[in-house]
Coordinates of C-alpha atoms in Angstrom, one line a residue:
Chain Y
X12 CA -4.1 21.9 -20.4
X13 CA -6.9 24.5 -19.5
X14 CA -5.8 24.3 -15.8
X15 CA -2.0 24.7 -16.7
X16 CA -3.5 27.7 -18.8
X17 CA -5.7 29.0 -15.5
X18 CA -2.6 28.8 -13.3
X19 CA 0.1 30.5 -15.4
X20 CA -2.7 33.2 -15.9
X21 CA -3.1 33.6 -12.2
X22 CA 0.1 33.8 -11.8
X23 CA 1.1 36.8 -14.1
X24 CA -1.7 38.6 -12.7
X25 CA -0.4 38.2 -8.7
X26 CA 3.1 39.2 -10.7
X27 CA 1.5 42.4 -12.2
X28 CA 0.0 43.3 -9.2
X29 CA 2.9 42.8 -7.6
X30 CA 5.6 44.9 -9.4
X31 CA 2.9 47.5 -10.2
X32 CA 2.9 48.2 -5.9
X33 CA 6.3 47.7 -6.3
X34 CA 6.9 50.2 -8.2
X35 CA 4.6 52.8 -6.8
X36 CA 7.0 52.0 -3.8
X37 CA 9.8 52.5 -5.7
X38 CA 9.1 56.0 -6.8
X39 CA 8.0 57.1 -3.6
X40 CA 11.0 56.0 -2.3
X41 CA 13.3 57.7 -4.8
X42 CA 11.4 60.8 -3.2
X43 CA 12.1 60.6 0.2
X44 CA 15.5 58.6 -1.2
X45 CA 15.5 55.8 1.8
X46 CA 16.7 52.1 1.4
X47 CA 15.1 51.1 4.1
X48 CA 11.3 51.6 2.7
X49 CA 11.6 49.6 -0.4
X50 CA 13.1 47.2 2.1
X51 CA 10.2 47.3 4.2
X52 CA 7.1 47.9 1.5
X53 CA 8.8 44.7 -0.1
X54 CA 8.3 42.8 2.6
X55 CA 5.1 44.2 3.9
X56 CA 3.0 43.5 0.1
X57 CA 5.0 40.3 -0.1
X58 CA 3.7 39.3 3.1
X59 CA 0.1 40.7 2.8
X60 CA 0.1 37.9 -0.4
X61 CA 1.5 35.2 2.3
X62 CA -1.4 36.2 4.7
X63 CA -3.9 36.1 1.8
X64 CA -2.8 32.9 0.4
X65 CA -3.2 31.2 4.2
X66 CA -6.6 32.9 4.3
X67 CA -7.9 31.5 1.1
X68 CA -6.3 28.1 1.7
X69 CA -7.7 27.8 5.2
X70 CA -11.1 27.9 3.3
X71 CA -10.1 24.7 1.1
X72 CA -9.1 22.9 4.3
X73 CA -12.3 24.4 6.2
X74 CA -14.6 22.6 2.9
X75 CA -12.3 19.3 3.3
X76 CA -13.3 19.5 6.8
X77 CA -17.0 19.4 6.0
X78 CA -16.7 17.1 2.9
X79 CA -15.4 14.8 5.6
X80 CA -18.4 15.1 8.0
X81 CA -20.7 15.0 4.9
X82 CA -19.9 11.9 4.0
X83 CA -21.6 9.0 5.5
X84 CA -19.1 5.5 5.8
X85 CA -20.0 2.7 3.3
X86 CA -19.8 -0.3 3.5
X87 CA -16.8 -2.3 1.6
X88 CA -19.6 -5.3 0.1
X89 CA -21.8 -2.3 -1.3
X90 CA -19.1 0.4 -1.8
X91 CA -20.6 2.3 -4.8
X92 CA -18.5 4.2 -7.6
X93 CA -17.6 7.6 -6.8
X94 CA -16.5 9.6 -4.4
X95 CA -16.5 7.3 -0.7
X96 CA -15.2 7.1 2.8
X97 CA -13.8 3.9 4.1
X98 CA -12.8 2.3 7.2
X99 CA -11.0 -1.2 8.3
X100 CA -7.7 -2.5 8.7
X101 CA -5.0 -1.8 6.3
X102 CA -3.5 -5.8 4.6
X103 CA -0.8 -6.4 2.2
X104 CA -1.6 -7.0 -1.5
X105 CA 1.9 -8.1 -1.5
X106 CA 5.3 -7.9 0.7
X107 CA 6.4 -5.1 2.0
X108 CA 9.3 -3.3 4.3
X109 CA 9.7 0.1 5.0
X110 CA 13.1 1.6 3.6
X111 CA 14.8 3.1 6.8
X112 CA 13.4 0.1 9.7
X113 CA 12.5 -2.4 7.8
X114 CA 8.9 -3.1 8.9
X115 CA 6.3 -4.9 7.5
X116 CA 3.9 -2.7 6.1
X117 CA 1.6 -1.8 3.4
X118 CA 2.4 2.2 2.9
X119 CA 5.5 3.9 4.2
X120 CA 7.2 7.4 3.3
X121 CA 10.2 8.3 4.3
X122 CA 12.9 11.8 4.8
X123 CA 16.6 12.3 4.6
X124 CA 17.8 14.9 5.7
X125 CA 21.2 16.8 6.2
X126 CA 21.9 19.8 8.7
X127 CA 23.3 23.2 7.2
X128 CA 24.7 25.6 9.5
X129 CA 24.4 29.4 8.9
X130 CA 26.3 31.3 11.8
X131 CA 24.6 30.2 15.1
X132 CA 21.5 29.2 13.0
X133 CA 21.0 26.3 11.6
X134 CA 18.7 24.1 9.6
X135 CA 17.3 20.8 7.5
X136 CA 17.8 20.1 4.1
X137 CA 16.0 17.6 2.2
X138 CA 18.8 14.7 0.8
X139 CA 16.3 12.1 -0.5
X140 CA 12.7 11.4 0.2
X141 CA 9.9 9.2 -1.1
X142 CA 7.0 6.6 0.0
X143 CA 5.5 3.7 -1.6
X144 CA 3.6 3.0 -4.3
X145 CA 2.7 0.2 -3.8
X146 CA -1.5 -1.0 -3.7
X147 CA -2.7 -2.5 -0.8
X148 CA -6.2 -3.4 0.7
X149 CA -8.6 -2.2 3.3
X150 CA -11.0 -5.1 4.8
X151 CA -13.7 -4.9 7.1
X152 CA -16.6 -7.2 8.2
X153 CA -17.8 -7.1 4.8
X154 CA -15.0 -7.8 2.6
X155 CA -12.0 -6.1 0.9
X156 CA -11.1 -3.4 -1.6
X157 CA -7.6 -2.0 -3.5
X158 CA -6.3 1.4 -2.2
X159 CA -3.6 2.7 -4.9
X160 CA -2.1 5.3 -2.7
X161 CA -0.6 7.5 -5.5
X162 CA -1.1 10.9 -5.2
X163 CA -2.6 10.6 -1.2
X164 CA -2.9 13.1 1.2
X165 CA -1.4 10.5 4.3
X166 CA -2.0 11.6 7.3
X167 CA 0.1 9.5 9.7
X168 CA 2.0 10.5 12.8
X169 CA 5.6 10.2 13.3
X170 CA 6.8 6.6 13.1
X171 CA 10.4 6.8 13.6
X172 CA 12.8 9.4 13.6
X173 CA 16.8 9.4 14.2
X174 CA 19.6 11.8 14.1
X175 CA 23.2 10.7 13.3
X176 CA 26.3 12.4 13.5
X177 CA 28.9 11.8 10.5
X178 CA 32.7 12.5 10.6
X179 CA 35.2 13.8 13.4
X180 CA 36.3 16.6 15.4
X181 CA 35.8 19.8 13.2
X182 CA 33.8 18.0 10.3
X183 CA 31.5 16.7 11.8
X184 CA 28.1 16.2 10.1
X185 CA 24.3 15.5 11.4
X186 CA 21.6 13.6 8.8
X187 CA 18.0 13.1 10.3
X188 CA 16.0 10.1 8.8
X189 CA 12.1 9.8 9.5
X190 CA 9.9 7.3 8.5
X191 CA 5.8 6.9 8.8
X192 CA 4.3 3.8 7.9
X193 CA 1.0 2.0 7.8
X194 CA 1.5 -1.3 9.3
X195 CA -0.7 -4.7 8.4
X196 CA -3.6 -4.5 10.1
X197 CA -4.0 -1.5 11.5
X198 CA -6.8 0.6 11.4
X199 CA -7.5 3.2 8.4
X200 CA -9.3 5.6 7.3
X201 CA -9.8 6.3 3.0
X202 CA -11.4 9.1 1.5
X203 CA -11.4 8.7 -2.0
X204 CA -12.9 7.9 -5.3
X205 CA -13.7 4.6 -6.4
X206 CA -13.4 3.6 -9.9
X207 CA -13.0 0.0 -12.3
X208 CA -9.7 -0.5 -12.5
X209 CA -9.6 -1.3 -15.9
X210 CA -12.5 -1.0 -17.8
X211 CA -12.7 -4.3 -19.8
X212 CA -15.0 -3.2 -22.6
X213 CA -12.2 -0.8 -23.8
X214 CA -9.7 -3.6 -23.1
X215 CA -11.1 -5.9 -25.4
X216 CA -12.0 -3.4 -28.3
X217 CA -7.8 -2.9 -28.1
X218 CA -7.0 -6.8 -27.9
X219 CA -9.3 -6.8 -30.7
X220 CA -8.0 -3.7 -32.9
X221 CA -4.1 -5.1 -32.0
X222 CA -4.9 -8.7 -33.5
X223 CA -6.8 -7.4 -36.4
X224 CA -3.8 -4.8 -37.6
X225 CA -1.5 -7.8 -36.6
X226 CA -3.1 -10.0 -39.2
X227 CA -3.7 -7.3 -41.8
X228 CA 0.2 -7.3 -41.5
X229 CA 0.5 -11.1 -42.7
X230 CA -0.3 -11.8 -45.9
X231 CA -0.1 -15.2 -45.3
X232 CA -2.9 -15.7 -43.3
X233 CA -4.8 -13.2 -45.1
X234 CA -4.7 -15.5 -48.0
X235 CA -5.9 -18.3 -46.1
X236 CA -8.5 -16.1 -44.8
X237 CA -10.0 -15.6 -48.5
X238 CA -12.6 -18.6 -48.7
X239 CA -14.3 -18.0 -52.0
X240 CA -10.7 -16.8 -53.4
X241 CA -12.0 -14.1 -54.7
X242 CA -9.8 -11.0 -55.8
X243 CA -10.9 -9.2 -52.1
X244 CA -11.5 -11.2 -48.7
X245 CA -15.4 -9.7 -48.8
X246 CA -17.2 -8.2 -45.3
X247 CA -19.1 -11.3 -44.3
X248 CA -15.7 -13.4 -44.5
X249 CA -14.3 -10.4 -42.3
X250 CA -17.2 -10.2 -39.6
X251 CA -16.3 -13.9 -39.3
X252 CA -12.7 -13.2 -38.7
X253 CA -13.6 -10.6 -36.1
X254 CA -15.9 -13.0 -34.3
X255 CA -13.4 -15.7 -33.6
X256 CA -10.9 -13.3 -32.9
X257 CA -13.8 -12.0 -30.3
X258 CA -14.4 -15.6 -29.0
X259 CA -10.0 -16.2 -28.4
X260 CA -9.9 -13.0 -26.8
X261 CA -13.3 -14.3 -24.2
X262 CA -11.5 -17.5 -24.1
X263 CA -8.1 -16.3 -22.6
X264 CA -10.0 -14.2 -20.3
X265 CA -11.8 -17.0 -18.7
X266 CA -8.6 -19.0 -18.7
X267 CA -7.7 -16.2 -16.1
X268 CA -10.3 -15.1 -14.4
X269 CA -9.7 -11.7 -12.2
X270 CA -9.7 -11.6 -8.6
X271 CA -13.3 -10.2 -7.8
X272 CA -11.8 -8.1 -4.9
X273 CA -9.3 -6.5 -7.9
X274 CA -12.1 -5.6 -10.0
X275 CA -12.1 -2.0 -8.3
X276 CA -10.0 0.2 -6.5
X277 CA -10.3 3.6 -4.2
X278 CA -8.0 6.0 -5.7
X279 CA -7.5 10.1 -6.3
X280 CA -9.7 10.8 -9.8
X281 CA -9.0 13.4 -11.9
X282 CA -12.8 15.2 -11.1
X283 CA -12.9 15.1 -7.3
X284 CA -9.1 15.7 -6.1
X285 CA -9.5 14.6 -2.3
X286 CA -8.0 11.4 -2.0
X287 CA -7.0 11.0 1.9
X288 CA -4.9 8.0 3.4
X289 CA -5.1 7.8 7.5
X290 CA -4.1 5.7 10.6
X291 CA -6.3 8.2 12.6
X292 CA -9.8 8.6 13.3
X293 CA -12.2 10.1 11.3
X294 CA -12.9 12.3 14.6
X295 CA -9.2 13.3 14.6
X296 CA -8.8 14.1 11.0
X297 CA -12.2 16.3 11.3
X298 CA -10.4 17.7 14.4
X299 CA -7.0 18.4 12.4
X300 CA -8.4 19.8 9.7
X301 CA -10.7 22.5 11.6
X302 CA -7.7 23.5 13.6
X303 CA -5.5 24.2 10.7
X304 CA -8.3 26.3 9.0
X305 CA -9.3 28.4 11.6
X306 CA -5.2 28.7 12.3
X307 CA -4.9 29.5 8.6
X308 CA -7.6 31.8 8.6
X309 CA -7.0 33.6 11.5
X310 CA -3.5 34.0 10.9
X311 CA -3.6 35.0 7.2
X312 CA -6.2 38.2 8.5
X313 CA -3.6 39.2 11.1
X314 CA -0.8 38.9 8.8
X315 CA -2.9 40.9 6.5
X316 CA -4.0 43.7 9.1
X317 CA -0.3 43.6 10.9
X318 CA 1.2 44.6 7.5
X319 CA -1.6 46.6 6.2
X320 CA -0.5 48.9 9.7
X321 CA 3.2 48.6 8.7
X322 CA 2.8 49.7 5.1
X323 CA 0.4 52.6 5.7
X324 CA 2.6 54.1 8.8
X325 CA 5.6 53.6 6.3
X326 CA 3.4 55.3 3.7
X327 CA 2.8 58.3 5.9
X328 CA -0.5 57.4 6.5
X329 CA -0.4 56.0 10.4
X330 CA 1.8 57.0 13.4
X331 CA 5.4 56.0 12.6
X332 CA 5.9 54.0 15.7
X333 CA 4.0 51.5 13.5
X334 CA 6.4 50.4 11.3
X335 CA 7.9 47.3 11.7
X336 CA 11.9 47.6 11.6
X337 CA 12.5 44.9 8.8
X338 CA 16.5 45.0 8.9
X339 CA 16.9 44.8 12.8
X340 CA 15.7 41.2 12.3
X341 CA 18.7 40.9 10.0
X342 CA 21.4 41.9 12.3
Chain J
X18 CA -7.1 58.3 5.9
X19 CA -4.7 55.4 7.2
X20 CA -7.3 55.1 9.9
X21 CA -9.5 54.8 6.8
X22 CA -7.3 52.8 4.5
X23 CA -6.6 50.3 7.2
X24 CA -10.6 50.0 8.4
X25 CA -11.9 49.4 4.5
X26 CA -8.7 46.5 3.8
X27 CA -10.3 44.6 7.4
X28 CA -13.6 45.7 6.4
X29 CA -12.8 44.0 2.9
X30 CA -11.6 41.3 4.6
X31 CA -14.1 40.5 6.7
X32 CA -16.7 40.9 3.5
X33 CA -15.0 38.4 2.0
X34 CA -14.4 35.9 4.6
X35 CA -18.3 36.0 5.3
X36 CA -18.9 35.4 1.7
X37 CA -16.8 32.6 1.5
X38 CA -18.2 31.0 4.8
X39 CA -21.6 31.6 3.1
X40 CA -21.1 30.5 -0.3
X41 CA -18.9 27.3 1.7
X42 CA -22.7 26.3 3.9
X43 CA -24.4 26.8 0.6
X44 CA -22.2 24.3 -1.3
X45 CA -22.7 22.2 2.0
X46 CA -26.1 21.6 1.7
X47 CA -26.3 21.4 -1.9
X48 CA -23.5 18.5 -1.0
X49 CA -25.6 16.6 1.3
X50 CA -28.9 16.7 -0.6
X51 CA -27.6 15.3 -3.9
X52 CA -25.4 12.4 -1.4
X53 CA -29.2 11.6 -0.5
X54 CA -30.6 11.5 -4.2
X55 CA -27.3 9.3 -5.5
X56 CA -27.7 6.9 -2.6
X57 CA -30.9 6.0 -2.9
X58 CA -30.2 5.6 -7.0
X59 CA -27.8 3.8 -5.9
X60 CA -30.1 0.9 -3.6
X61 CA -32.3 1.0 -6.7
X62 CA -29.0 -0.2 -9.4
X63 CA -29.1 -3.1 -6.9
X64 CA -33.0 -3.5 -6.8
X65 CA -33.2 -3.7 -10.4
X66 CA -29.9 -6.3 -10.5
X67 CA -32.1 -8.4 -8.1
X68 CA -35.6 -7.7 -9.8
X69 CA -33.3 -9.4 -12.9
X70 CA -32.7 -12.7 -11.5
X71 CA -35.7 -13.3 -10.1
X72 CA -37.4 -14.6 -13.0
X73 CA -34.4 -16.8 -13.9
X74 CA -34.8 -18.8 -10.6
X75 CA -38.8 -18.8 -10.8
X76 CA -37.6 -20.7 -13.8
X77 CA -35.1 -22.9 -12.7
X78 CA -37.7 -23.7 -9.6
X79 CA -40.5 -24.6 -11.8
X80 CA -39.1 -27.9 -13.3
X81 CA -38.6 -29.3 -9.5
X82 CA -40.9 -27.5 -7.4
X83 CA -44.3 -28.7 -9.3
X84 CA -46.2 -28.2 -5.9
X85 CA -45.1 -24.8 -4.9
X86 CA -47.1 -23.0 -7.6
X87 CA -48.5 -20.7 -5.1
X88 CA -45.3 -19.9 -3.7
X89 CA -43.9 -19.5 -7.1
X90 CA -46.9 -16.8 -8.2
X91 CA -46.2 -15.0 -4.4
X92 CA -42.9 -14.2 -6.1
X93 CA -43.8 -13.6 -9.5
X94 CA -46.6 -11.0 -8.1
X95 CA -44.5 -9.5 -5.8
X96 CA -41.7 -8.9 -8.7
X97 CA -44.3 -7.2 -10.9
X98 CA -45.7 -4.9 -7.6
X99 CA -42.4 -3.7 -7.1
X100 CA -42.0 -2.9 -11.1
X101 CA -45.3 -0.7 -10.3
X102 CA -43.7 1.2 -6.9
X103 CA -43.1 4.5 -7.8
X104 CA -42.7 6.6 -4.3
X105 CA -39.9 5.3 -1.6
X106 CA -42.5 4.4 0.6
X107 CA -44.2 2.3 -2.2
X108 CA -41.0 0.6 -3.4
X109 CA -40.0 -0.4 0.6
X110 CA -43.5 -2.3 0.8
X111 CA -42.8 -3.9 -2.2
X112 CA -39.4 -4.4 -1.4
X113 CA -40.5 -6.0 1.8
X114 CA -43.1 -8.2 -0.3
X115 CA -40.9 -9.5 -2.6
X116 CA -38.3 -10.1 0.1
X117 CA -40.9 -12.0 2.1
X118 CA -41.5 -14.4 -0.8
X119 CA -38.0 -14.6 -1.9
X120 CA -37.1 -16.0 1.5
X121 CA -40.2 -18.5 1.4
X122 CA -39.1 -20.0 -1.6
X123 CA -35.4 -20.6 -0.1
X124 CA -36.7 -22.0 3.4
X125 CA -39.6 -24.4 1.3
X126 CA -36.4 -25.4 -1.4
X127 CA -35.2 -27.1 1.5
X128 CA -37.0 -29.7 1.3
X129 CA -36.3 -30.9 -2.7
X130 CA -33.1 -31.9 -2.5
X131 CA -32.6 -32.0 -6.2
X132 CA -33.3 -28.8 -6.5
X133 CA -30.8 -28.0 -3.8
X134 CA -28.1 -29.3 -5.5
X135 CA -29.1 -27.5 -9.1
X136 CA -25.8 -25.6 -10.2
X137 CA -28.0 -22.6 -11.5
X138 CA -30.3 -22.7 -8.5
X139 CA -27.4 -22.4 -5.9
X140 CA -25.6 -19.7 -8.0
X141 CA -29.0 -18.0 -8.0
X142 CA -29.5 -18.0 -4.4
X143 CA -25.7 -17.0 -3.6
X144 CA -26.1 -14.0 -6.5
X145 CA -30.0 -13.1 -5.0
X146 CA -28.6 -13.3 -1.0
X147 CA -25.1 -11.4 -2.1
X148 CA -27.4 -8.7 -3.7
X149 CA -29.8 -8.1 -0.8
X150 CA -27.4 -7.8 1.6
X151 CA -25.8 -5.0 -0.6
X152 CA -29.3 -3.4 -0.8
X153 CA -29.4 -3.6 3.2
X154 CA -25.5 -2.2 3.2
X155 CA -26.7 0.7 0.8
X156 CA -30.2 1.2 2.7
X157 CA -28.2 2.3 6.0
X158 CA -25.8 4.3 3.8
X159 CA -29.1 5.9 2.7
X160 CA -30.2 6.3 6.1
X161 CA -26.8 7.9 7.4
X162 CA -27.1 10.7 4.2
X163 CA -30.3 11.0 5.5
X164 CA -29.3 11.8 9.3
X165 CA -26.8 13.9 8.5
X166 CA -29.0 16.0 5.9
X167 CA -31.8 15.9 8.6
X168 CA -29.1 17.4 10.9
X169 CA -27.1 19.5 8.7
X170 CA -30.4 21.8 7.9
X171 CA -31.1 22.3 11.6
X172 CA -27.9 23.7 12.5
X173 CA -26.8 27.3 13.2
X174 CA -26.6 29.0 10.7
X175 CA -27.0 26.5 7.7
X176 CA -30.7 26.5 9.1
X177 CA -31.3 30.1 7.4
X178 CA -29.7 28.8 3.8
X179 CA -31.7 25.9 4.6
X180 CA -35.4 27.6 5.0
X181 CA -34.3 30.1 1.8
X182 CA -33.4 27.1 -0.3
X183 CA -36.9 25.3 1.1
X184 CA -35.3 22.2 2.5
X185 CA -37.3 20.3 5.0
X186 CA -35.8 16.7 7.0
X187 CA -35.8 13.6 4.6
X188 CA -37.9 10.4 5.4
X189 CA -35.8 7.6 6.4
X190 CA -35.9 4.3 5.3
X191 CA -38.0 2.4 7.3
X192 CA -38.1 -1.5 7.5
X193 CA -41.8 -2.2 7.0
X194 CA -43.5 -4.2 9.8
X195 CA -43.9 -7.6 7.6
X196 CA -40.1 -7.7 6.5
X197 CA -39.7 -8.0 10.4
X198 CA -41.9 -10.7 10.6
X199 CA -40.0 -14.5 9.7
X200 CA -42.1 -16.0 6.4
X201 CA -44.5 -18.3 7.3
X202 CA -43.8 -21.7 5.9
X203 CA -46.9 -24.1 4.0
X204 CA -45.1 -27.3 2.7
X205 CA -47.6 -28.7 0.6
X206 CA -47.1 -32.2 -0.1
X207 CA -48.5 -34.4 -3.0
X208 CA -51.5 -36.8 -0.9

């Protein structure tokens, strides 16, 4: 709720800002009474926010970068709770196939899309897309461990990928379906938190409360429940109640013990957001992840610094020669 | 002015960006150095777990193993040294005592066969054996924190954050010379 609060107050503020320069643009416009600047201070502010969004978000991929390195690999036997990295092969919790091939695999997402044509341009629009939900485990030399991949950052590389033409002659129409997958037994890489996966204190105080208001509800038993046959069923007769209530609930539990490999699970938490899913090495995610922040960063400050020029030459401030002629690259 | 304008927004820029960078190293180290304090809690969760069952076996032992008081005691004095460790280095020697004695008592079992075949002595043994090969799992996790602290602090240019926030390299855990010597073995039998 706070968060939801943080991020519609951010976003009035980048609005304000926004129209405010807009407006300031506007007027100076109506001055010198030429289409073309609004066009162009439009673009140049809207794409000064681009550039600065790419420059702050490189940062977040430079610090997921480092968290990565940071983080030393555990163990599965002695995985502790909290935030840890994990590597071994990926195995099925239970059967699955990927939705486009087919394959056997324990994680797959997949992308349908359909061509639209604009003039001689054309491009992809999403039909349908999804991945699987799924849990699955990880194993190494030391045993095994649930991945829930909800929520994952998956890093995988192209699996399949296959474009098909629909209809004849004039109406003709192309559909591209990808697919990634993680296939049994292949080698991952988890970054993520681990945590109980049910916590079975706070299960059995529920089992516990749902029985009691069960048999509050029937007055029959109640009745039987009344020892002394007093007026009221008195607190020690309750406690006793409550105890073998306790004991049935510890019995059916032991009747079906939990998979010890089940008791936990490596998932995305709601305190530490990184959760990543990968087929790659830890060296190649490292490696992906510095490139895209310095690209990020780089080319948010010369998006920045390229419009900056444009808007202050259009503002009278810089040689015009500066100016960057927006509407050509609409012709 | 543009000239102006246009050097202040990189100059901003640049401000900022070095900020960032800087408040990102800072954040780093911070990062690293609490991974070594909330490993090494983490070996002693385990510790503690084992330091638990010990005097469950001791018990379990006593009823079969009426000649092995000594080794019995070894194990019973080694639990209560490594209730008095304080310091790392004191808890890996005590670690390494009680270790010692722990796997003295399982090679000497050997030879009761009664006892071998207890329900609650062989659940003790898997538990005990389960836990300390965690404890060696989390002891190398500790070491890796460690090695990449140890690292992290030397490099360009966390080192200057580094020597402003006072952080000098971490001590390892080191196995302690006995632990890598095998237990010797008395079997004292009844004349």
């Amino acid at each position: 709720m706070k968060k939801a609060i943080t991020n519609k107050f951010w976003v009035v503020l980048v609005v304000m800002v926004f129209s405010s320069i807009i407006d300031c643009c506007l007027c100076n416009a109506a001055v010198e009474e030429d289409g073309d600047i609004i066009f162009g201070y439009i673009h140049e502010i809207g794409l000064i926010l681009v550039g600065l969004f790419m420059f702050f978000y490189g940062f977040t991929q430079y610090r997921k970068k480092r968290l990565i390195e940071n983080i030393p690999t555990s163990k599965i036997r002695a995985v502790a709770m909290g935030l840890s990295e994990l590597k071994g092969k990926a195995k099925q919790k239970s059967p699955l196939r990927s939705l486009l091939t087919h394959k056997d695999c324990v994680y797959y997402r997949f992308l349908i899309e359909k061509e639209e044509r604009r003039g001689r341009s054309s491009s992809w629009k999403t039909v349908s897309e999804g991945s699987s939900t799924d849990y699955f485990y990880i194993e190494d030399e030391t045993g095994r461990l649930l991945v829930d991949p909800l929520d994952a950052e998956i890093i995988l590389p192209l699996d399949y990928q296959y474009i098909d033409t629909i209809g004849k002659f004039l109406f003709t129409k192309r559909m591209r379906y990808t697919e990634w997958y993680i296939q049994p037994d292949e080698d991952i890489y988890v970054l993520g938190t681990v945590k109980k996966i049910k916590d079975d204190i706070l299960s059995r105080k529920k089992k516990l409360r749902k029985q009691l208001r069960k048999l509050k509800e029937d007055k029959e038993k109640l009745k039987k429940l009344n020892i002394d046959k007093s007026s009221q069923i008195s607190i020690e007769e309750w406690d006793k109640v409550e105890e073998t209530i306790k004991q049935e609930i510890f019995g059916e539990e032991l009747k079906q013990p939990p998979e010890p490999e089940d008791d936990i699970v490596i998932a995305k938490s709601d305190i530490e957001k990184i959760f990543i899913i990968s087929d790659h090495s830890e060296k190649e995610i490292t490696k992906k992840f510095g490139m895209k922040s310095v690209l990020l960063i780089f080319g948010g400050c010369c998006l920045i610094i390229g419009m900056l020029i444009s808007l202050l030459a259009r503002a009278g401030l810089l040689p015009e020669g500066l100016i960057i002629p927006w509407r050509k690259f609409y012709r | 002015m543009g000239i102006i304008i246009l050097f202040l927004g990189i100059l901003l820029l640049v401000v900022i960006g070095l900020v960032l960078y800087l408040v990102s190293i800072y954040n780093q180290l911070i990062h690293v150095r609490v991974n070594i304090d909330k490993s090494w809690a983490n070996i002693e969760v385990l510790e503690k777990q084992r330091y638990d069952e010990i005097p469950k076996l001791v018990k379990v032992c006593e009823g079969y193993m009426k000649y092995e008081r000594e080794t019995l005691e070894k194990i019973t004095l080694a639990r209560t040294r490594f209730l008095e460790a304080k310091t790392p280095s004191e808890i890996a020697r005590a670690d390494a005592g009680l270790a010692g004695a722990l796997k003295t008592l399982f090679a000497v079992a050997e030879n009761y066969p009664e006892l071998k075949a207890n329900e609650n002595f062989i659940q003790l043994q898997n538990r005990i054996s389960y836990l300390e090969n965690q404890i060696a799992d989390r002891r190398e996790f500790y070491n890796d924190s460690v090695a990449i602290f140890n690292t992290r602090i030397k490099q360009i240019p966390a080192v200057f954050i580094a020597n402003i926030l006072k952080y000098t390299p971490k001590e390892m855990f080191k196995v302690p010379e006995v632990e890598k010597v095998s237990p010797e073995i008395k079997f004292e039998f009844p004349k």
